[in-house]
JSON list of C-alpha atoms in Angstrom, two decimals:
[
{"chain": "X", "resi": 1, "resn": "GLY", "atom": "CA", "xyz": [173.90, 25.34, -79.79]},
{"chain": "X", "resi": 2, "resn": "ALA", "atom": "CA", "xyz": [175.00, 27.55, -76.93]},
{"chain": "X", "resi": 3, "resn": "VAL", "atom": "CA", "xyz": [178.11, 26.70, -74.94]},
{"chain": "X", "resi": 4, "resn": "VAL", "atom": "CA", "xyz": [178.34, 26.36, -71.19]},
{"chain": "X", "resi": 5, "resn": "SER", "atom": "CA", "xyz": [181.66, 25.76, -69.50]},
{"chain": "X", "resi": 6, "resn": "GLN", "atom": "CA", "xyz": [182.48, 24.51, -66.03]},
{"chain": "X", "resi": 7, "resn": "HIS", "atom": "CA", "xyz": [185.66, 24.76, -64.07]},
{"chain": "X", "resi": 8, "resn": "PRO", "atom": "CA", "xyz": [187.29, 22.69, -62.76]},
{"chain": "X", "resi": 9, "resn": "SER", "atom": "CA", "xyz": [186.38, 19.53, -64.64]},
{"chain": "X", "resi": 10, "resn": "TRP", "atom": "CA", "xyz": [187.49, 17.43, -61.70]},
{"chain": "X", "resi": 11, "resn": "VAL", "atom": "CA", "xyz": [188.72, 18.04, -58.19]},
{"chain": "X", "resi": 12, "resn": "ILE", "atom": "CA", "xyz": [190.02, 15.88, -55.36]},
{"chain": "X", "resi": 13, "resn": "CYS", "atom": "CA", "xyz": [190.07, 17.40, -51.91]},
{"chain": "X", "resi": 14, "resn": "LYS", "atom": "CA", "xyz": [190.41, 16.48, -48.27]},
{"chain": "X", "resi": 15, "resn": "SER", "atom": "CA", "xyz": [187.40, 16.23, -46.01]},
{"chain": "X", "resi": 16, "resn": "GLY", "atom": "CA", "xyz": [186.56, 19.58, -44.42]},
{"chain": "X", "resi": 17, "resn": "THR", "atom": "CA", "xyz": [187.78, 21.79, -47.23]},
{"chain": "X", "resi": 18, "resn": "SER", "atom": "CA", "xyz": [185.58, 23.99, -49.41]},
{"chain": "X", "resi": 19, "resn": "VAL", "atom": "CA", "xyz": [185.40, 23.65, -53.16]},
{"chain": "X", "resi": 20, "resn": "LYS", "atom": "CA", "xyz": [184.19, 26.26, -55.62]},
{"chain": "X", "resi": 21, "resn": "ILE", "atom": "CA", "xyz": [182.82, 25.30, -59.03]},
{"chain": "X", "resi": 22, "resn": "GLU", "atom": "CA", "xyz": [182.28, 27.89, -61.75]},
{"chain": "X", "resi": 23, "resn": "CYS", "atom": "CA", "xyz": [179.67, 27.74, -64.47]},
{"chain": "X", "resi": 24, "resn": "ARG", "atom": "CA", "xyz": [179.86, 30.14, -67.41]},
{"chain": "X", "resi": 25, "resn": "SER", "atom": "CA", "xyz": [177.63, 30.70, -70.41]},
{"chain": "X", "resi": 26, "resn": "LEU", "atom": "CA", "xyz": [180.11, 31.58, -73.13]},
{"chain": "X", "resi": 27, "resn": "ASP", "atom": "CA", "xyz": [178.04, 32.94, -75.97]},
{"chain": "X", "resi": 28, "resn": "PHE", "atom": "CA", "xyz": [174.71, 33.91, -74.47]},
{"chain": "X", "resi": 29, "resn": "GLN", "atom": "CA", "xyz": [173.28, 35.60, -71.42]},
{"chain": "X", "resi": 30, "resn": "ALA", "atom": "CA", "xyz": [171.76, 33.14, -69.01]},
{"chain": "X", "resi": 31, "resn": "THR", "atom": "CA", "xyz": [168.89, 34.56, -67.04]},
{"chain": "X", "resi": 32, "resn": "THR", "atom": "CA", "xyz": [168.57, 31.30, -65.16]},
{"chain": "X", "resi": 33, "resn": "MET", "atom": "CA", "xyz": [171.17, 28.77, -64.15]},
{"chain": "X", "resi": 34, "resn": "PHE", "atom": "CA", "xyz": [170.58, 25.39, -62.58]},
{"chain": "X", "resi": 35, "resn": "TRP", "atom": "CA", "xyz": [172.79, 23.17, -60.47]},
{"chain": "X", "resi": 36, "resn": "TYR", "atom": "CA", "xyz": [172.37, 19.40, -60.55]},
{"chain": "X", "resi": 37, "resn": "ARG", "atom": "CA", "xyz": [174.08, 16.51, -58.84]},
{"chain": "X", "resi": 38, "resn": "GLN", "atom": "CA", "xyz": [174.38, 13.00, -60.23]},
{"chain": "X", "resi": 39, "resn": "PHE", "atom": "CA", "xyz": [175.51, 9.98, -58.24]},
{"chain": "X", "resi": 40, "resn": "PRO", "atom": "CA", "xyz": [176.78, 6.89, -60.08]},
{"chain": "X", "resi": 41, "resn": "LYS", "atom": "CA", "xyz": [174.09, 5.02, -62.01]},
{"chain": "X", "resi": 42, "resn": "GLN", "atom": "CA", "xyz": [171.46, 7.55, -60.94]},
{"chain": "X", "resi": 43, "resn": "SER", "atom": "CA", "xyz": [169.75, 10.36, -62.75]},
{"chain": "X", "resi": 44, "resn": "LEU", "atom": "CA", "xyz": [170.35, 14.04, -62.35]},
{"chain": "X", "resi": 45, "resn": "MET", "atom": "CA", "xyz": [168.84, 15.65, -59.28]},
{"chain": "X", "resi": 46, "resn": "LEU", "atom": "CA", "xyz": [168.16, 19.36, -59.28]},
{"chain": "X", "resi": 47, "resn": "MET", "atom": "CA", "xyz": [169.83, 21.07, -56.34]},
{"chain": "X", "resi": 48, "resn": "ALA", "atom": "CA", "xyz": [168.93, 24.69, -56.91]},
{"chain": "X", "resi": 49, "resn": "THR", "atom": "CA", "xyz": [167.79, 27.28, -59.43]},
{"chain": "X", "resi": 50, "resn": "SER", "atom": "CA", "xyz": [169.38, 30.69, -59.56]},
{"chain": "X", "resi": 51, "resn": "ASN", "atom": "CA", "xyz": [168.45, 33.88, -61.32]},
{"chain": "X", "resi": 52, "resn": "GLU", "atom": "CA", "xyz": [170.98, 36.62, -61.86]},
{"chain": "X", "resi": 53, "resn": "GLY", "atom": "CA", "xyz": [171.07, 39.07, -58.98]},
{"chain": "X", "resi": 54, "resn": "SER", "atom": "CA", "xyz": [168.76, 37.17, -56.68]},
{"chain": "X", "resi": 55, "resn": "LYS", "atom": "CA", "xyz": [169.02, 34.40, -54.13]},
{"chain": "X", "resi": 56, "resn": "ALA", "atom": "CA", "xyz": [168.97, 30.84, -55.32]},
{"chain": "X", "resi": 57, "resn": "THR", "atom": "CA", "xyz": [165.93, 28.64, -54.80]},
{"chain": "X", "resi": 58, "resn": "TYR", "atom": "CA", "xyz": [166.97, 25.34, -53.27]},
{"chain": "X", "resi": 59, "resn": "GLU", "atom": "CA", "xyz": [165.20, 22.04, -53.68]},
{"chain": "X", "resi": 60, "resn": "GLN", "atom": "CA", "xyz": [163.89, 20.26, -50.64]},
{"chain": "X", "resi": 61, "resn": "GLY", "atom": "CA", "xyz": [166.64, 18.44, -48.77]},
{"chain": "X", "resi": 62, "resn": "VAL", "atom": "CA", "xyz": [169.47, 20.57, -50.15]},
{"chain": "X", "resi": 63, "resn": "GLU", "atom": "CA", "xyz": [171.21, 22.60, -47.45]},
{"chain": "X", "resi": 64, "resn": "LYS", "atom": "CA", "xyz": [171.65, 26.17, -48.62]},
{"chain": "X", "resi": 65, "resn": "ASP", "atom": "CA", "xyz": [174.39, 26.83, -46.05]},
{"chain": "X", "resi": 66, "resn": "LYS", "atom": "CA", "xyz": [176.39, 23.89, -47.31]},
{"chain": "X", "resi": 67, "resn": "PHE", "atom": "CA", "xyz": [175.93, 24.52, -51.03]},
{"chain": "X", "resi": 68, "resn": "LEU", "atom": "CA", "xyz": [176.43, 28.24, -51.55]},
{"chain": "X", "resi": 69, "resn": "ILE", "atom": "CA", "xyz": [175.30, 29.54, -54.91]},
{"chain": "X", "resi": 70, "resn": "ASN", "atom": "CA", "xyz": [176.18, 32.93, -56.33]},
{"chain": "X", "resi": 71, "resn": "HIS", "atom": "CA", "xyz": [174.82, 34.20, -59.64]},
{"chain": "X", "resi": 72, "resn": "ALA", "atom": "CA", "xyz": [176.46, 37.59, -59.84]},
{"chain": "X", "resi": 73, "resn": "SER", "atom": "CA", "xyz": [176.24, 38.12, -63.59]},
{"chain": "X", "resi": 74, "resn": "LEU", "atom": "CA", "xyz": [174.31, 36.89, -66.59]},
{"chain": "X", "resi": 75, "resn": "THR", "atom": "CA", "xyz": [177.21, 34.68, -67.61]},
{"chain": "X", "resi": 76, "resn": "LEU", "atom": "CA", "xyz": [178.55, 33.31, -64.34]},
{"chain": "X", "resi": 77, "resn": "SER", "atom": "CA", "xyz": [177.23, 31.23, -61.47]},
{"chain": "X", "resi": 78, "resn": "THR", "atom": "CA", "xyz": [179.30, 29.58, -58.79]},
{"chain": "X", "resi": 79, "resn": "LEU", "atom": "CA", "xyz": [178.58, 26.67, -56.47]},
{"chain": "X", "resi": 80, "resn": "THR", "atom": "CA", "xyz": [180.68, 26.36, -53.33]},
{"chain": "X", "resi": 81, "resn": "VAL", "atom": "CA", "xyz": [180.57, 23.09, -51.44]},
{"chain": "X", "resi": 82, "resn": "THR", "atom": "CA", "xyz": [181.52, 24.11, -47.93]},
{"chain": "X", "resi": 83, "resn": "SER", "atom": "CA", "xyz": [183.24, 21.72, -45.54]},
{"chain": "X", "resi": 84, "resn": "ALA", "atom": "CA", "xyz": [183.01, 18.91, -48.04]},
{"chain": "X", "resi": 85, "resn": "HIS", "atom": "CA", "xyz": [182.70, 15.32, -46.83]},
{"chain": "X", "resi": 86, "resn": "PRO", "atom": "CA", "xyz": [183.07, 12.01, -48.66]},
{"chain": "X", "resi": 87, "resn": "GLU", "atom": "CA", "xyz": [179.30, 11.75, -49.10]},
{"chain": "X", "resi": 88, "resn": "ASP", "atom": "CA", "xyz": [179.45, 14.96, -51.16]},
{"chain": "X", "resi": 89, "resn": "SER", "atom": "CA", "xyz": [181.53, 13.14, -53.77]},
{"chain": "X", "resi": 90, "resn": "SER", "atom": "CA", "xyz": [179.46, 13.32, -56.93]},
{"chain": "X", "resi": 91, "resn": "PHE", "atom": "CA", "xyz": [179.21, 14.66, -60.47]},
{"chain": "X", "resi": 92, "resn": "TYR", "atom": "CA", "xyz": [178.02, 18.28, -60.31]},
{"chain": "X", "resi": 93, "resn": "ILE", "atom": "CA", "xyz": [176.52, 19.67, -63.51]},
{"chain": "X", "resi": 94, "resn": "CYS", "atom": "CA", "xyz": [175.26, 23.16, -64.19]},
{"chain": "X", "resi": 95, "resn": "SER", "atom": "CA", "xyz": [172.93, 24.23, -66.93]},
{"chain": "X", "resi": 96, "resn": "ALA", "atom": "CA", "xyz": [171.90, 27.59, -68.27]},
{"chain": "X", "resi": 97, "resn": "SER", "atom": "CA", "xyz": [168.83, 28.89, -69.97]},
{"chain": "X", "resi": 98, "resn": "ALA", "atom": "CA", "xyz": [168.50, 32.09, -71.97]},
{"chain": "X", "resi": 99, "resn": "SER", "atom": "CA", "xyz": [165.00, 32.63, -70.70]},
{"chain": "X", "resi": 100, "resn": "GLY", "atom": "CA", "xyz": [162.61, 31.17, -68.18]},
{"chain": "X", "resi": 101, "resn": "ASP", "atom": "CA", "xyz": [160.10, 29.99, -70.77]},
{"chain": "X", "resi": 102, "resn": "ASN", "atom": "CA", "xyz": [159.02, 26.51, -69.96]},
{"chain": "X", "resi": 103, "resn": "TYR", "atom": "CA", "xyz": [159.92, 25.13, -73.38]},
{"chain": "X", "resi": 104, "resn": "ASN", "atom": "CA", "xyz": [163.31, 26.78, -73.57]},
{"chain": "X", "resi": 105, "resn": "GLU", "atom": "CA", "xyz": [166.26, 24.46, -73.84]},
{"chain": "X", "resi": 106, "resn": "GLN", "atom": "CA", "xyz": [168.71, 24.11, -70.98]},
{"chain": "X", "resi": 107, "resn": "PHE", "atom": "CA", "xyz": [172.34, 23.90, -72.08]},
{"chain": "X", "resi": 108, "resn": "PHE", "atom": "CA", "xyz": [174.49, 21.78, -69.83]},
{"chain": "X", "resi": 109, "resn": "GLY", "atom": "CA", "xyz": [178.06, 22.30, -68.81]},
{"chain": "X", "resi": 110, "resn": "PRO", "atom": "CA", "xyz": [180.49, 19.37, -69.05]},
{"chain": "X", "resi": 111, "resn": "GLY", "atom": "CA", "xyz": [180.24, 18.70, -65.32]},
{"chain": "X", "resi": 112, "resn": "THR", "atom": "CA", "xyz": [182.67, 18.68, -62.41]},
{"chain": "X", "resi": 113, "resn": "ARG", "atom": "CA", "xyz": [183.62, 15.41, -60.78]},
{"chain": "X", "resi": 114, "resn": "LEU", "atom": "CA", "xyz": [184.23, 15.98, -57.08]},
{"chain": "X", "resi": 115, "resn": "THR", "atom": "CA", "xyz": [186.00, 13.39, -54.97]},
{"chain": "X", "resi": 116, "resn": "VAL", "atom": "CA", "xyz": [186.31, 14.07, -51.26]},
{"chain": "X", "resi": 117, "resn": "LEU", "atom": "CA", "xyz": [188.83, 11.90, -49.44]},
{"chain": "J", "resi": 1, "resn": "ARG", "atom": "CA", "xyz": [155.44, 6.91, -57.13]},
{"chain": "J", "resi": 2, "resn": "LYS", "atom": "CA", "xyz": [158.37, 8.68, -58.76]},
{"chain": "J", "resi": 3, "resn": "GLU", "atom": "CA", "xyz": [157.63, 11.79, -60.77]},
{"chain": "J", "resi": 4, "resn": "VAL", "atom": "CA", "xyz": [159.18, 10.44, -63.95]},
{"chain": "J", "resi": 5, "resn": "GLU", "atom": "CA", "xyz": [159.65, 6.75, -64.66]},
{"chain": "J", "resi": 6, "resn": "GLN", "atom": "CA", "xyz": [161.30, 5.02, -67.59]},
{"chain": "J", "resi": 7, "resn": "ASP", "atom": "CA", "xyz": [161.85, 1.53, -68.91]},
{"chain": "J", "resi": 8, "resn": "PRO", "atom": "CA", "xyz": [164.61, 0.12, -66.71]},
{"chain": "J", "resi": 9, "resn": "GLY", "atom": "CA", "xyz": [166.70, -1.26, -69.55]},
{"chain": "J", "resi": 10, "resn": "PRO", "atom": "CA", "xyz": [169.37, -1.90, -70.57]},
{"chain": "J", "resi": 11, "resn": "PHE", "atom": "CA", "xyz": [168.42, -2.42, -74.18]},
{"chain": "J", "resi": 12, "resn": "ASN", "atom": "CA", "xyz": [170.93, -4.36, -76.27]},
{"chain": "J", "resi": 13, "resn": "VAL", "atom": "CA", "xyz": [169.99, -4.27, -79.94]},
{"chain": "J", "resi": 14, "resn": "PRO", "atom": "CA", "xyz": [171.78, -5.04, -83.22]},
{"chain": "J", "resi": 15, "resn": "GLU", "atom": "CA", "xyz": [172.66, -2.30, -85.69]},
{"chain": "J", "resi": 16, "resn": "GLY", "atom": "CA", "xyz": [169.71, -1.43, -87.87]},
{"chain": "J", "resi": 17, "resn": "ALA", "atom": "CA", "xyz": [167.11, -2.42, -85.30]},
{"chain": "J", "resi": 18, "resn": "THR", "atom": "CA", "xyz": [164.19, -0.27, -84.26]},
{"chain": "J", "resi": 19, "resn": "VAL", "atom": "CA", "xyz": [163.93, 0.40, -80.56]},
{"chain": "J", "resi": 20, "resn": "ALA", "atom": "CA", "xyz": [161.31, 2.21, -78.49]},
{"chain": "J", "resi": 21, "resn": "PHE", "atom": "CA", "xyz": [161.60, 3.77, -75.05]},
{"chain": "J", "resi": 22, "resn": "ASN", "atom": "CA", "xyz": [158.70, 4.57, -72.79]},
{"chain": "J", "resi": 23, "resn": "CYS", "atom": "CA", "xyz": [158.34, 7.18, -70.09]},
{"chain": "J", "resi": 24, "resn": "THR", "atom": "CA", "xyz": [155.50, 8.05, -67.73]},
{"chain": "J", "resi": 25, "resn": "TYR", "atom": "CA", "xyz": [155.09, 11.13, -65.56]},
{"chain": "J", "resi": 26, "resn": "SER", "atom": "CA", "xyz": [152.92, 11.71, -62.52]},
{"chain": "J", "resi": 27, "resn": "ASN", "atom": "CA", "xyz": [152.26, 15.46, -62.60]},
{"chain": "J", "resi": 28, "resn": "SER", "atom": "CA", "xyz": [149.30, 16.00, -64.91]},
{"chain": "J", "resi": 29, "resn": "ALA", "atom": "CA", "xyz": [149.98, 19.74, -65.00]},
{"chain": "J", "resi": 30, "resn": "SER", "atom": "CA", "xyz": [153.39, 19.27, -66.63]},
{"chain": "J", "resi": 31, "resn": "GLN", "atom": "CA", "xyz": [153.74, 21.47, -69.65]},
{"chain": "J", "resi": 32, "resn": "SER", "atom": "CA", "xyz": [156.83, 20.57, -71.58]},
{"chain": "J", "resi": 33, "resn": "PHE", "atom": "CA", "xyz": [158.72, 17.40, -72.30]},
{"chain": "J", "resi": 34, "resn": "PHE", "atom": "CA", "xyz": [162.11, 16.48, -73.68]},
{"chain": "J", "resi": 35, "resn": "TRP", "atom": "CA", "xyz": [164.36, 13.60, -74.52]},
{"chain": "J", "resi": 36, "resn": "TYR", "atom": "CA", "xyz": [168.03, 14.07, -73.66]},
{"chain": "J", "resi": 37, "resn": "ARG", "atom": "CA", "xyz": [170.87, 11.66, -74.27]},
{"chain": "J", "resi": 38, "resn": "GLN", "atom": "CA", "xyz": [173.79, 11.25, -71.93]},
{"chain": "J", "resi": 39, "resn": "ASP", "atom": "CA", "xyz": [176.99, 9.51, -72.85]},
{"chain": "J", "resi": 40, "resn": "CYS", "atom": "CA", "xyz": [179.04, 7.87, -70.13]},
{"chain": "J", "resi": 41, "resn": "ARG", "atom": "CA", "xyz": [180.60, 10.46, -67.78]},
{"chain": "J", "resi": 42, "resn": "LYS", "atom": "CA", "xyz": [179.38, 13.32, -69.95]},
{"chain": "J", "resi": 43, "resn": "GLU", "atom": "CA", "xyz": [176.71, 15.96, -69.62]},
{"chain": "J", "resi": 44, "resn": "PRO", "atom": "CA", "xyz": [173.18, 15.46, -71.01]},
{"chain": "J", "resi": 45, "resn": "LYS", "atom": "CA", "xyz": [172.51, 16.84, -74.47]},
{"chain": "J", "resi": 46, "resn": "LEU", "atom": "CA", "xyz": [169.10, 17.67, -75.86]},
{"chain": "J", "resi": 47, "resn": "LEU", "atom": "CA", "xyz": [167.94, 15.13, -78.39]},
{"chain": "J", "resi": 48, "resn": "MET", "atom": "CA", "xyz": [164.52, 16.57, -79.05]},
{"chain": "J", "resi": 49, "resn": "SER", "atom": "CA", "xyz": [161.62, 18.36, -77.49]},
{"chain": "J", "resi": 50, "resn": "VAL", "atom": "CA", "xyz": [158.32, 16.50, -77.46]},
{"chain": "J", "resi": 51, "resn": "TYR", "atom": "CA", "xyz": [155.28, 18.32, -78.77]},
{"chain": "J", "resi": 52, "resn": "SER", "atom": "CA", "xyz": [151.64, 17.42, -78.39]},
{"chain": "J", "resi": 53, "resn": "SER", "atom": "CA", "xyz": [151.26, 16.53, -82.03]},
{"chain": "J", "resi": 54, "resn": "GLY", "atom": "CA", "xyz": [154.31, 14.31, -81.97]},
{"chain": "J", "resi": 55, "resn": "ASN", "atom": "CA", "xyz": [157.45, 15.13, -83.85]},
{"chain": "J", "resi": 56, "resn": "GLU", "atom": "CA", "xyz": [160.10, 13.46, -85.94]},
{"chain": "J", "resi": 57, "resn": "ASP", "atom": "CA", "xyz": [163.73, 14.28, -86.51]},
{"chain": "J", "resi": 58, "resn": "GLY", "atom": "CA", "xyz": [165.40, 11.94, -88.95]},
{"chain": "J", "resi": 59, "resn": "ARG", "atom": "CA", "xyz": [165.48, 8.47, -87.41]},
{"chain": "J", "resi": 60, "resn": "PHE", "atom": "CA", "xyz": [163.97, 9.69, -84.14]},
{"chain": "J", "resi": 61, "resn": "THR", "atom": "CA", "xyz": [160.25, 10.03, -83.43]},
{"chain": "J", "resi": 62, "resn": "ALA", "atom": "CA", "xyz": [158.78, 11.32, -80.19]},
{"chain": "J", "resi": 63, "resn": "GLN", "atom": "CA", "xyz": [155.17, 10.98, -79.10]},
{"chain": "J", "resi": 64, "resn": "LEU", "atom": "CA", "xyz": [153.24, 12.50, -76.24]},
{"chain": "J", "resi": 65, "resn": "ASN", "atom": "CA", "xyz": [149.98, 11.17, -74.80]},
{"chain": "J", "resi": 66, "resn": "ARG", "atom": "CA", "xyz": [148.75, 13.65, -72.21]},
{"chain": "J", "resi": 67, "resn": "ALA", "atom": "CA", "xyz": [145.71, 11.58, -71.27]},
{"chain": "J", "resi": 68, "resn": "SER", "atom": "CA", "xyz": [147.89, 8.65, -70.29]},
{"chain": "J", "resi": 69, "resn": "GLN", "atom": "CA", "xyz": [150.77, 10.87, -69.15]},
{"chain": "J", "resi": 70, "resn": "TYR", "atom": "CA", "xyz": [153.09, 8.94, -71.36]},
{"chain": "J", "resi": 71, "resn": "ILE", "atom": "CA", "xyz": [155.97, 9.86, -73.65]},
{"chain": "J", "resi": 72, "resn": "SER", "atom": "CA", "xyz": [157.79, 7.65, -76.10]},
{"chain": "J", "resi": 73, "resn": "LEU", "atom": "CA", "xyz": [160.92, 7.77, -78.22]},
{"chain": "J", "resi": 74, "resn": "LEU", "atom": "CA", "xyz": [161.36, 5.58, -81.26]},
{"chain": "J", "resi": 75, "resn": "ILE", "atom": "CA", "xyz": [164.74, 5.11, -82.90]},
{"chain": "J", "resi": 76, "resn": "ARG", "atom": "CA", "xyz": [164.79, 3.54, -86.34]},
{"chain": "J", "resi": 77, "resn": "ASP", "atom": "CA", "xyz": [167.78, 2.00, -88.12]},
{"chain": "J", "resi": 78, "resn": "SER", "atom": "CA", "xyz": [169.86, 2.27, -84.96]},
{"chain": "J", "resi": 79, "resn": "LYS", "atom": "CA", "xyz": [173.57, 3.08, -85.28]},
{"chain": "J", "resi": 80, "resn": "LEU", "atom": "CA", "xyz": [176.48, 2.19, -83.05]},
{"chain": "J", "resi": 81, "resn": "SER", "atom": "CA", "xyz": [176.72, 5.88, -82.19]},
{"chain": "J", "resi": 82, "resn": "ASP", "atom": "CA", "xyz": [173.20, 5.77, -80.72]},
{"chain": "J", "resi": 83, "resn": "SER", "atom": "CA", "xyz": [174.59, 3.85, -77.73]},
{"chain": "J", "resi": 84, "resn": "ALA", "atom": "CA", "xyz": [173.95, 6.08, -74.72]},
{"chain": "J", "resi": 85, "resn": "THR", "atom": "CA", "xyz": [171.56, 6.61, -71.83]},
{"chain": "J", "resi": 86, "resn": "TYR", "atom": "CA", "xyz": [168.30, 8.26, -72.87]},
{"chain": "J", "resi": 87, "resn": "LEU", "atom": "CA", "xyz": [166.75, 10.56, -70.32]},
{"chain": "J", "resi": 88, "resn": "CYS", "atom": "CA", "xyz": [163.09, 11.51, -70.28]},
{"chain": "J", "resi": 89, "resn": "VAL", "atom": "CA", "xyz": [162.74, 15.03, -68.91]},
{"chain": "J", "resi": 90, "resn": "VAL", "atom": "CA", "xyz": [159.56, 16.71, -67.77]},
{"chain": "J", "resi": 91, "resn": "ASN", "atom": "CA", "xyz": [159.20, 20.38, -66.92]},
{"chain": "J", "resi": 92, "resn": "VAL", "atom": "CA", "xyz": [156.79, 20.45, -63.99]},
{"chain": "J", "resi": 93, "resn": "ASP", "atom": "CA", "xyz": [156.71, 24.25, -63.78]},
{"chain": "J", "resi": 94, "resn": "ASN", "atom": "CA", "xyz": [153.94, 25.97, -65.72]},
{"chain": "J", "resi": 95, "resn": "TYR", "atom": "CA", "xyz": [155.65, 29.33, -65.87]},
{"chain": "J", "resi": 96, "resn": "GLY", "atom": "CA", "xyz": [159.34, 28.64, -65.70]},
{"chain": "J", "resi": 97, "resn": "GLN", "atom": "CA", "xyz": [161.68, 25.73, -65.64]},
{"chain": "J", "resi": 98, "resn": "ASN", "atom": "CA", "xyz": [161.82, 22.91, -63.15]},
{"chain": "J", "resi": 99, "resn": "PHE", "atom": "CA", "xyz": [163.19, 19.95, -65.03]},
{"chain": "J", "resi": 100, "resn": "VAL", "atom": "CA", "xyz": [162.63, 16.53, -63.50]},
{"chain": "J", "resi": 101, "resn": "PHE", "atom": "CA", "xyz": [164.81, 13.85, -65.00]},
{"chain": "J", "resi": 102, "resn": "GLY", "atom": "CA", "xyz": [163.82, 10.22, -65.33]},
{"chain": "J", "resi": 103, "resn": "PRO", "atom": "CA", "xyz": [166.34, 7.57, -64.27]},
{"chain": "J", "resi": 104, "resn": "GLY", "atom": "CA", "xyz": [167.32, 6.97, -67.88]},
{"chain": "J", "resi": 105, "resn": "THR", "atom": "CA", "xyz": [167.29, 3.94, -70.14]},
{"chain": "J", "resi": 106, "resn": "ARG", "atom": "CA", "xyz": [170.61, 2.63, -71.33]},
{"chain": "J", "resi": 107, "resn": "LEU", "atom": "CA", "xyz": [170.88, 1.58, -74.98]},
{"chain": "J", "resi": 108, "resn": "SER", "atom": "CA", "xyz": [173.73, -0.46, -76.42]},
{"chain": "J", "resi": 109, "resn": "VAL", "atom": "CA", "xyz": [173.73, -0.93, -80.18]},
{"chain": "J", "resi": 110, "resn": "LEU", "atom": "CA", "xyz": [175.82, -3.95, -81.10]},
{"chain": "J", "resi": 111, "resn": "PRO", "atom": "CA", "xyz": [177.67, -4.55, -84.39]}
]
C-alpha cells in the first residue's frame, strides 16, 4: 500500500507556543489530505479536509484560525496548532487519498502525539 | 443518535474462536463502507472495504445490509495477532470522501 509519513512523531511544548505537523505522501500524489484528532479511548474525529492548492474545509466546531492547514503540493500538507493549550493535547493523524472517489482508500500517517504542558 | 455506532466491547475470546462485530449508521445516503483496524497508539489500517454483495478475505467476512443500515465483520479462527480495535467507517459523502469513524470495538484474543 501507499506510504504516508508524519513529522514529528511526538512533541511536547509549553502552553502558548505553536506547533507544526507535516504530513507527506511518499510514493503517490495525494489530491486530498485529511486531518484527524483522537483523544484517549475515543475514535478519530475529522478536523478538516484539504485539497492541493485550495483552502481547507473545516468540520463544525474546529477553529480554522487555531488549526492552520496548508496543502501547498500534492505530497505535503501541514497542520499548525497555534497558541497551543493543554486541552489541545491529543493524537493528530493525517491521511491521504490519491483521488476523491468515495470508495478510494485513505492511507493514514503514523500520527503525532502532542502534549501541551 | 451518533452517526456510526458499534458494539461497545471489549470482546475477549480464545484463540480459534469466531467473533462477530456489528455496526449501524444513521445516514441512509451513505455510499461506501469500510472496516479498519487500529493497534494501540498506532494509526488505523484498512482491513477491508464492504461491498453490497458482501465480501470475504481469508478469515474475514464483511456484510452490508442497506435496508437496516447495518454492517458486520466476522472473524473466523481468530489469532492472537487479531487483537486490536476494529473501527467501522462510513463515507457519508456521495461524491467525495467524508469518513465518519465509529467508536471502535476492542478485541482481545487470548491464548
